[in-house]
Short mmCIF file of C-alpha atoms in Angstrom, two decimals:
data_model
loop_
_atom_site.label_atom_id
_atom_site.label_comp_id
_atom_site.label_asym_id
_atom_site.label_seq_id
_atom_site.Cartn_x
_atom_site.Cartn_y
_atom_site.Cartn_z
CA MET A 1367 117.02 50.28 -88.78
CA THR A 1368 113.34 51.18 -88.44
CA ASN A 1369 111.99 54.60 -87.45
CA GLN A 1370 110.81 53.04 -84.16
CA GLU A 1371 114.35 51.76 -83.41
CA ASN A 1372 115.83 55.15 -84.32
CA GLY A 1373 113.30 56.80 -82.02
CA HIS A 1374 114.21 54.49 -79.14
CA GLN A 1375 117.89 55.36 -79.68
CA GLU A 1376 117.13 59.11 -79.63
CA VAL A 1377 115.15 58.74 -76.38
CA ALA A 1378 117.95 56.72 -74.75
CA LYS A 1379 120.57 59.23 -75.94
CA ILE A 1380 118.75 62.21 -74.40
CA LEU A 1381 118.16 60.33 -71.14
CA LYS A 1382 121.82 59.28 -70.94
CA ASP A 1383 122.87 62.94 -70.88
CA ALA A 1384 120.19 63.96 -68.34
CA ASP A 1385 120.62 64.39 -64.60
CA ILE A 1386 117.33 66.05 -63.70
CA ALA A 1387 113.82 65.42 -64.99
CA VAL A 1388 110.55 67.14 -64.21
CA LEU A 1389 107.86 64.72 -62.99
CA THR A 1390 104.26 65.85 -63.42
CA THR A 1391 101.49 64.24 -61.38
CA VAL A 1392 97.80 65.04 -60.86
CA ASN A 1393 96.69 66.20 -57.39
CA ALA A 1394 93.37 65.62 -55.62
CA ASP A 1395 91.92 68.78 -57.25
CA ASN A 1396 92.81 67.45 -60.74
CA GLN A 1397 95.56 70.05 -61.06
CA LEU A 1398 98.91 69.22 -62.63
CA VAL A 1399 101.84 69.41 -60.23
CA SER A 1400 105.43 69.39 -61.56
CA ARG A 1401 108.63 68.97 -59.60
CA PRO A 1402 112.28 68.38 -60.48
CA LEU A 1403 113.75 65.03 -59.47
CA ALA A 1404 117.13 63.42 -60.01
CA LEU A 1405 117.04 60.69 -62.65
CA GLN A 1406 118.74 57.54 -61.46
CA SER A 1407 121.47 56.45 -63.86
CA VAL A 1408 120.47 53.17 -65.40
CA GLU A 1409 120.41 51.90 -68.97
CA PHE A 1410 116.99 52.93 -70.30
CA ASP A 1411 114.81 49.86 -70.76
CA GLY A 1412 111.45 51.62 -70.75
CA LEU A 1413 111.62 52.31 -67.00
CA LEU A 1414 112.67 55.51 -65.23
CA TRP A 1415 113.60 55.54 -61.54
CA PHE A 1416 113.48 58.34 -58.95
CA PHE A 1417 113.95 58.38 -55.18
CA THR A 1418 111.15 59.82 -53.06
CA GLN A 1419 109.88 59.88 -49.54
CA ASP A 1420 106.80 57.88 -48.65
CA PRO A 1421 104.62 59.23 -47.22
CA SER A 1422 104.70 62.41 -49.31
CA PRO A 1423 102.23 64.39 -51.43
CA LYS A 1424 103.71 63.03 -54.70
CA ALA A 1425 103.47 59.44 -53.45
CA ASP A 1426 99.81 60.05 -52.54
CA GLU A 1427 99.16 61.63 -55.95
CA ILE A 1428 100.71 58.65 -57.76
CA ARG A 1429 98.63 56.18 -55.76
CA ALA A 1430 95.45 58.12 -56.64
CA ASN A 1431 96.32 58.62 -60.34
CA ARG A 1432 99.19 56.61 -61.82
CA GLN A 1433 99.31 58.61 -65.10
CA VAL A 1434 102.38 60.87 -65.10
CA ASN A 1435 104.60 62.82 -67.46
CA VAL A 1436 108.38 63.12 -67.29
CA SER A 1437 110.12 65.89 -69.20
CA VAL A 1438 113.84 66.22 -69.81
CA HIS A 1439 116.23 68.63 -71.49
CA ALA A 1440 119.75 67.38 -72.07
CA GLY A 1441 122.41 66.94 -74.72
CA GLY A 1442 120.75 69.24 -77.24
CA GLY A 1443 117.45 67.39 -77.00
CA TYR A 1444 114.08 67.63 -75.31
CA LEU A 1445 111.97 64.71 -74.24
CA SER A 1446 108.43 64.26 -72.95
CA ILE A 1447 107.54 60.79 -71.66
CA SER A 1448 103.99 59.78 -70.84
CA GLY A 1449 103.74 56.79 -68.56
CA THR A 1450 102.42 54.95 -65.55
CA ALA A 1451 104.04 55.36 -62.13
CA ASP A 1452 104.22 53.19 -59.03
CA ILE A 1453 105.66 53.68 -55.57
CA VAL A 1454 108.15 50.88 -54.95
CA HIS A 1455 109.55 49.68 -51.62
CA ASN A 1456 112.11 47.19 -52.91
CA ARG A 1457 115.22 47.03 -50.73
CA PRO A 1458 117.48 45.37 -53.35
CA LYS A 1459 116.51 48.01 -55.96
CA ILE A 1460 117.04 50.81 -53.42
CA ASP A 1461 120.48 49.37 -52.61
CA ASP A 1462 121.28 49.09 -56.31
CA LEU A 1463 120.35 52.72 -57.10
CA TRP A 1464 121.59 54.34 -53.88
CA SER A 1465 124.39 56.91 -54.18
CA PRO A 1466 125.95 59.55 -51.91
CA ALA A 1467 123.93 62.21 -53.77
CA VAL A 1468 120.69 60.71 -52.42
CA GLU A 1469 121.84 60.60 -48.79
CA PRO A 1470 121.04 64.24 -47.82
CA TRP A 1471 117.36 63.78 -48.69
CA PHE A 1472 116.82 61.10 -46.03
CA GLU A 1473 117.49 61.76 -42.35
CA ASN A 1474 118.61 58.20 -41.61
CA GLY A 1475 120.27 57.55 -44.97
CA LYS A 1476 119.45 54.37 -46.82
CA ASP A 1477 117.84 52.90 -43.67
CA ASP A 1478 115.33 55.75 -43.38
CA PRO A 1479 111.86 54.19 -43.25
CA THR A 1480 110.56 56.81 -45.72
CA VAL A 1481 112.93 55.76 -48.54
CA ALA A 1482 110.97 54.67 -51.60
CA LEU A 1483 111.32 54.70 -55.36
CA ILE A 1484 109.09 56.01 -58.09
CA ARG A 1485 109.12 53.67 -61.07
CA VAL A 1486 107.75 55.14 -64.29
CA ALA A 1487 106.93 52.70 -67.08
CA ALA A 1488 107.06 54.71 -70.32
CA ASP A 1489 104.08 54.39 -72.68
CA THR A 1490 105.07 56.97 -75.30
CA ALA A 1491 107.88 59.45 -75.73
CA GLU A 1492 108.05 62.54 -77.91
CA TYR A 1493 111.50 63.91 -78.58
CA TRP A 1494 113.03 66.91 -80.26
CA ALA A 1495 116.71 66.46 -81.09
CA SER A 1496 119.17 68.71 -82.90
CA ASP A 1497 122.21 67.35 -84.66
CA SER A 1498 123.58 70.86 -85.23
CA PRO A 1499 125.72 72.81 -82.77
CA LYS A 1500 123.79 75.31 -80.65
CA VAL A 1501 125.17 78.27 -82.65
CA ALA A 1502 123.93 76.75 -85.93
CA THR A 1503 120.51 76.04 -84.42
CA LEU A 1504 120.22 79.65 -83.19
CA PHE A 1505 121.20 80.86 -86.67
CA LYS A 1506 118.49 78.70 -88.27
CA LEU A 1507 115.92 80.09 -85.82
CA ALA A 1508 116.98 83.68 -86.54
CA LYS A 1509 116.89 83.04 -90.30
CA GLY A 1510 113.37 81.63 -89.95
CA MET A 1511 112.24 84.73 -88.09
CA VAL A 1512 113.62 86.97 -90.87
CA THR A 1513 112.39 84.92 -93.84
CA GLY A 1514 109.13 83.72 -92.29
CA GLU A 1515 110.04 80.13 -93.23
CA GLN A 1516 109.84 77.35 -90.68
CA PRO A 1517 113.40 76.45 -89.63
CA ASP A 1518 114.68 72.88 -89.78
CA VAL A 1519 116.34 72.55 -86.39
CA GLY A 1520 116.36 68.79 -85.99
CA LYS A 1521 114.32 65.65 -85.53
CA ASN A 1522 110.93 65.29 -83.86
CA ASP A 1523 108.91 62.12 -83.43
CA VAL A 1524 106.55 60.26 -81.13
CA VAL A 1525 107.72 56.78 -80.17
CA GLU A 1526 105.66 53.96 -78.69
CA MET A 1527 107.62 52.50 -75.83
#
């Protein structure tokens, strides 16, 4: 298995354990704006999906500048995905991803006219993953602080998606 394939597996593994991601967009003043959003549970194929309201400030920001970042912490790993976002009004995809957890965010449920999806196509992903239990990782960090040596706490790589 190549390093690229291993990297793709690490990214998918972290995403599988994640419920919430932080989406960062760029506003009209060129400032970064980050907000937590629920990741929609789908097999990772290079696309990430989030529900949103449209119109909304984040939808406007995505239309003005499609470059976004998605960060995740789950399952002992951290992930930063750089990608391109779109606002999607696709009824079959909305139906496919809809769940009771989404309902409270839309006044008229799935039929609310503001229901939309954010689709993020991943360009690159950087991950940090630890194979050690949390206690062992904390021990390695403490040892590094005492000895001054850089601790080996896991894997880190940048993956082209």
